[in-house]
XYZ file of C-alpha atoms in Angstrom:
351
model
C 21.675 48.478 36.902
C 21.492 45.662 38.038
C 19.949 43.058 35.449
C 17.339 40.300 36.400
C 17.313 37.412 33.954
C 14.570 34.982 34.337
C 14.807 31.003 33.674
C 13.495 30.333 30.188
C 15.062 30.537 26.906
C 18.561 32.533 25.655
C 17.617 36.291 26.227
C 17.631 37.845 22.566
C 18.694 41.403 23.041
C 16.714 43.823 19.884
C 17.489 47.306 21.968
C 19.223 48.779 18.577
C 17.567 46.276 15.993
C 17.263 48.212 12.520
C 15.894 45.970 9.381
C 14.267 46.660 6.141
C 11.878 44.631 4.259
C 14.466 41.623 2.363
C 16.430 44.655 0.675
C 17.690 43.123 -2.468
C 21.052 43.511 -2.754
C 21.719 44.955 -6.200
C 25.195 42.485 -6.657
C 23.880 41.136 -10.042
C 26.393 39.682 -12.701
C 25.958 40.407 -16.085
C 26.004 37.778 -18.683
C 29.431 37.626 -19.994
C 28.895 37.450 -22.801
C 26.917 41.442 -22.493
C 30.329 42.812 -20.855
C 31.438 42.993 -25.006
C 28.769 45.595 -25.044
C 31.510 48.033 -23.255
C 34.787 48.759 -23.395
C 36.853 48.440 -19.972
C 37.594 51.974 -19.235
C 38.872 53.381 -15.974
C 39.354 56.618 -14.367
C 42.538 56.961 -13.464
C 41.651 58.923 -10.393
C 39.623 55.562 -9.633
C 39.874 51.624 -9.193
C 37.941 49.101 -11.514
C 38.438 45.486 -9.869
C 38.505 43.420 -12.752
C 36.715 40.443 -10.629
C 33.659 43.128 -10.213
C 33.383 45.303 -13.340
C 30.364 46.664 -12.840
C 31.983 48.473 -9.755
C 34.107 51.892 -10.464
C 35.867 53.145 -6.411
C 36.425 56.682 -6.650
C 36.279 56.559 -2.259
C 39.426 58.605 -0.298
C 40.691 59.784 -3.483
C 40.731 63.841 -2.441
C 38.163 64.280 -6.129
C 36.641 67.577 -5.962
C 34.518 66.957 -9.239
C 33.472 63.722 -10.408
C 34.925 61.695 -13.527
C 33.352 60.796 -16.377
C 31.348 57.369 -15.614
C 31.855 54.584 -18.111
C 28.522 53.183 -19.616
C 29.482 49.676 -17.579
C 29.197 50.594 -14.017
C 26.422 50.128 -11.423
C 28.177 50.502 -8.423
C 30.070 53.997 -7.983
C 31.854 55.186 -5.014
C 32.183 58.298 -4.542
C 32.437 59.169 -0.605
C 34.481 60.508 1.467
C 35.847 62.894 -0.978
C 36.202 67.262 -1.813
C 33.202 66.611 -4.314
C 30.850 70.669 -3.956
C 28.982 69.687 -7.455
C 27.058 67.105 -9.321
C 26.500 67.957 -12.653
C 25.245 66.077 -15.608
C 27.973 65.678 -17.827
C 29.788 62.808 -15.932
C 26.929 60.974 -16.282
C 26.048 61.409 -19.311
C 27.067 57.495 -20.596
C 26.065 55.847 -17.343
C 22.053 54.994 -17.791
C 22.877 51.507 -15.812
C 23.617 53.197 -12.064
C 21.739 51.266 -9.635
C 23.914 52.318 -6.553
C 25.839 55.982 -5.932
C 27.223 56.319 -2.588
C 28.434 60.424 -2.382
C 28.433 60.114 1.689
C 30.849 62.553 3.215
C 31.915 65.807 0.168
C 30.723 69.400 0.137
C 27.571 68.996 -1.862
C 25.464 71.933 -1.529
C 21.641 71.878 -2.431
C 22.771 74.803 -4.936
C 25.620 72.201 -6.103
C 23.428 69.838 -7.298
C 22.337 70.603 -11.106
C 18.805 70.544 -12.694
C 17.282 67.477 -13.374
C 20.645 65.732 -13.156
C 19.555 62.371 -11.060
C 15.898 61.963 -12.169
C 17.993 61.196 -15.502
C 19.306 58.526 -13.586
C 16.211 55.985 -14.523
C 17.373 52.868 -13.222
C 19.292 54.416 -9.487
C 17.992 52.011 -6.398
C 20.157 53.725 -3.434
C 21.569 56.871 -3.223
C 23.914 57.918 -0.701
C 24.412 61.796 -0.112
C 25.109 61.451 4.224
C 27.212 64.351 5.613
C 27.255 67.029 3.435
C 25.986 70.223 3.082
C 22.883 70.113 1.560
C 19.832 72.934 2.841
C 16.638 71.015 1.074
C 16.006 67.563 0.041
C 17.027 67.414 -3.587
C 14.818 67.510 -6.779
C 13.574 65.940 -8.731
C 14.487 62.291 -7.632
C 14.712 59.253 -10.235
C 11.303 57.087 -9.555
C 13.433 54.091 -9.166
C 14.916 54.637 -5.936
C 14.249 52.682 -3.309
C 16.562 54.281 -0.402
C 17.205 57.353 0.219
C 20.260 58.282 2.516
C 20.490 62.157 3.668
C 21.709 61.911 7.488
C 23.833 65.155 8.605
C 23.040 67.551 6.607
C 21.993 71.068 7.096
C 18.135 70.117 5.464
C 15.462 72.294 6.862
C 13.364 72.176 3.762
C 11.574 69.833 2.213
C 10.340 70.437 -1.550
C 6.656 70.372 -2.412
C 5.936 67.274 -3.986
C 9.301 65.977 -4.193
C 8.363 62.439 -3.295
C 5.461 62.266 -5.391
C 6.534 59.853 -7.487
C 8.832 57.646 -5.330
C 6.458 54.826 -4.652
C 9.242 52.158 -5.336
C 11.052 54.538 -1.473
C 11.257 51.582 0.893
C 13.894 53.858 3.227
C 14.096 57.250 4.227
C 16.552 58.357 6.607
C 16.775 62.115 7.371
C 18.123 62.462 10.619
C 20.448 64.667 11.949
C 19.137 67.806 10.003
C 17.470 70.670 10.883
C 13.945 70.048 10.150
C 10.945 72.339 11.795
C 7.264 71.300 12.218
C 6.524 73.190 9.213
C 8.808 71.325 7.268
C 6.547 68.867 7.634
C 3.029 69.501 6.174
C 0.055 67.141 5.721
C 1.056 66.196 2.552
C 4.877 66.106 2.667
C 5.088 62.610 3.003
C 2.078 61.983 0.055
C 3.453 59.386 -2.628
C 5.836 57.020 -0.379
C 3.236 54.014 -0.693
C 5.764 51.247 -0.395
C 8.265 52.977 2.694
C 8.820 50.577 5.914
C 11.281 52.923 7.650
C 11.173 56.588 8.319
C 13.941 57.947 10.524
C 13.468 61.617 11.735
C 15.712 61.440 14.770
C 17.856 64.324 15.717
C 16.056 66.778 14.336
C 14.089 70.233 15.685
C 10.355 68.544 15.765
C 8.283 69.666 18.895
C 5.077 67.683 17.912
C 4.318 64.082 16.046
C 4.759 64.218 11.895
C 1.534 64.494 10.152
C 0.623 62.082 7.889
C 3.110 59.291 7.968
C 3.056 56.890 5.113
C 0.476 53.885 6.125
C 2.871 50.905 5.030
C 5.083 52.614 8.056
C 6.885 49.382 9.865
C 9.721 51.461 11.655
C 9.224 55.296 12.511
C 12.271 57.166 14.366
C 11.917 60.350 15.879
C 14.718 60.135 19.135
C 16.268 63.137 20.113
C 13.636 65.852 18.772
C 11.493 67.758 21.663
C 8.101 66.580 21.597
C 5.550 66.431 24.373
C 2.353 65.594 22.830
C 1.591 62.730 21.513
C -2.417 62.736 19.315
C -5.043 60.401 20.394
C -5.591 57.180 17.836
C -1.944 58.873 15.986
C -1.171 55.146 14.856
C -4.324 54.367 13.756
C -3.057 55.795 10.482
C -0.194 53.257 10.351
C -1.636 50.286 11.261
C 1.579 48.343 10.205
C 4.366 50.600 12.829
C 6.148 47.570 14.207
C 9.403 49.428 15.887
C 8.943 53.033 17.688
C 11.596 54.925 18.922
C 11.088 57.920 20.891
C 14.283 58.314 23.066
C 15.309 61.572 24.231
C 12.004 63.685 23.841
C 10.190 65.721 25.828
C 7.225 63.488 26.385
C 5.713 63.240 30.163
C 2.757 61.365 31.001
C 0.113 64.350 30.494
C 1.332 64.203 26.783
C 0.804 60.495 26.441
C -3.655 59.257 25.402
C -4.344 56.305 28.004
C -4.054 53.501 25.164
C -2.313 55.719 22.030
C 0.227 52.601 22.848
C -2.458 49.957 22.297
C -1.399 48.815 19.449
C -1.095 45.165 18.594
C 1.227 45.877 15.848
C 4.096 47.580 17.886
C 6.417 45.156 19.144
C 9.308 47.219 20.307
C 8.971 50.693 22.301
C 11.700 53.139 23.012
C 10.424 55.731 25.465
C 14.214 56.101 26.960
C 14.725 59.466 28.321
C 11.522 61.181 28.619
C 9.310 62.503 31.551
C 7.448 59.658 32.547
C 6.126 59.170 36.206
C 4.617 55.662 35.566
C 4.302 52.914 32.429
C 2.110 53.657 30.311
C -0.381 51.167 28.901
C 0.690 48.899 26.435
C -0.409 46.193 24.450
C -0.067 42.508 25.002
C 1.802 41.614 21.380
C 4.662 44.026 23.015
C 7.946 41.928 22.913
C 10.623 45.234 23.913
C 10.347 47.708 26.283
C 12.659 50.841 27.093
C 11.559 53.185 30.014
C 14.913 53.791 31.072
C 15.960 57.092 32.119
C 12.393 58.576 33.164
C 10.921 59.387 36.599
C 9.174 56.449 37.393
C 8.816 55.536 40.954
C 7.697 52.413 41.431
C 6.008 49.196 39.136
C 2.519 48.799 39.390
C 1.934 44.907 38.368
C -1.983 45.277 37.873
C -2.616 48.228 36.211
C 1.003 47.402 33.727
C -0.311 44.117 32.947
C -2.267 44.546 29.601
C -6.141 45.090 30.337
C -7.139 42.603 27.823
C -5.453 40.029 29.323
C -7.062 37.753 32.015
C -3.740 36.937 34.008
C -5.550 33.412 34.623
C -6.218 33.195 30.237
C -2.307 32.192 29.935
C -2.790 28.693 28.660
C -1.528 29.286 25.227
C 1.189 31.459 24.217
C -1.570 33.450 22.118
C -3.627 34.053 25.232
C -0.546 35.778 26.989
C 1.651 38.692 27.126
C 4.375 38.648 24.951
C 6.863 40.978 27.053
C 10.432 39.562 26.710
C 12.687 42.519 27.661
C 12.042 45.330 30.039
C 14.337 48.061 30.585
C 13.689 50.622 33.671
C 17.312 51.778 34.603
C 17.972 55.216 35.114
C 14.585 55.285 37.235
C 13.555 56.273 41.101
C 12.861 52.681 40.898
C 13.992 50.857 44.265
C 14.988 47.024 43.461
C 13.178 44.185 43.692
C 10.752 44.831 41.586
C 7.215 42.703 42.417
C 7.848 39.184 41.545
C 4.194 39.256 40.293
C 5.338 40.895 37.539
C 6.123 36.955 35.813
C 2.120 35.894 36.845
C 1.284 38.498 34.147
C 4.265 38.467 31.858
C 5.204 34.377 31.603
C 8.128 34.981 29.019
C 9.582 37.678 30.112
C 13.338 36.938 29.963
C 15.429 39.885 31.313
C 14.393 43.300 33.199
C 17.051 45.814 33.814
C 16.370 47.923 37.168
């Protein structure tokens, strides 16, 4: 692998950058006078730090059940236990919960008591990764901002489960067992403020239907997608980060201008079956095409068609591409030097 660094500003690699909106970190502090409303009881299985009285640490304790949660708790840490069920009883007094981490337990869909989660009216973050769920839990609290369900056995999404989650900004369903049939045209209806959707490492053969319009990050890596419908991204005009690595995309499965979308800044198409570089928009900054079947780099075809090479007098008029990855293809270096004629902001090419 050869890395060519072109003299310019410091190279900035954003290959694995994942962001959401400035997520409000909910480590709020109550007015000390308010603590007088609560007793300072602490389940003996857990740790209650005096300096952080609204947090309860019950992680890595070998627990098989959730202990009774005191009323003062906002942040509940129950990860890395042997918990199989979520029942209403432990949460009777926990009306202020904002953050619940139940990652790495043994929770099944049948083990979640109906309605128990929706009664947590102030919950913002729910972590249920690395469990044994077979479907998305329902109903969910309408206050949720992040729902993380990665690495379960989810193959079903109940109808209408997201319909009232207008506050949700992140939905992580990666590494589950979702088929195309699980994603209907109304599956994501109601997610009006969703910004990140991760459905990587499932069993999809088609691009999912009706992605929420405000989605900025769409991750579909490690599926079996072969075709992208024409004008697919016109329905998600804010998409900025798009990952389609490790799929089965060929040249025939990519319409000519499907990636010619001004909002896309980071496009990842690594480990597919492409033999040529697909057209892209002048605003694109990072392009990952490594480990395909590309044999040559044709700068004339590659340069965004909406940009005339001689019209580069200002930043706004020139292609924004800064990082290009082409290693693992059939390209023999060196690549044409006139690539810099078009991509004057280019800082690194990996071949």
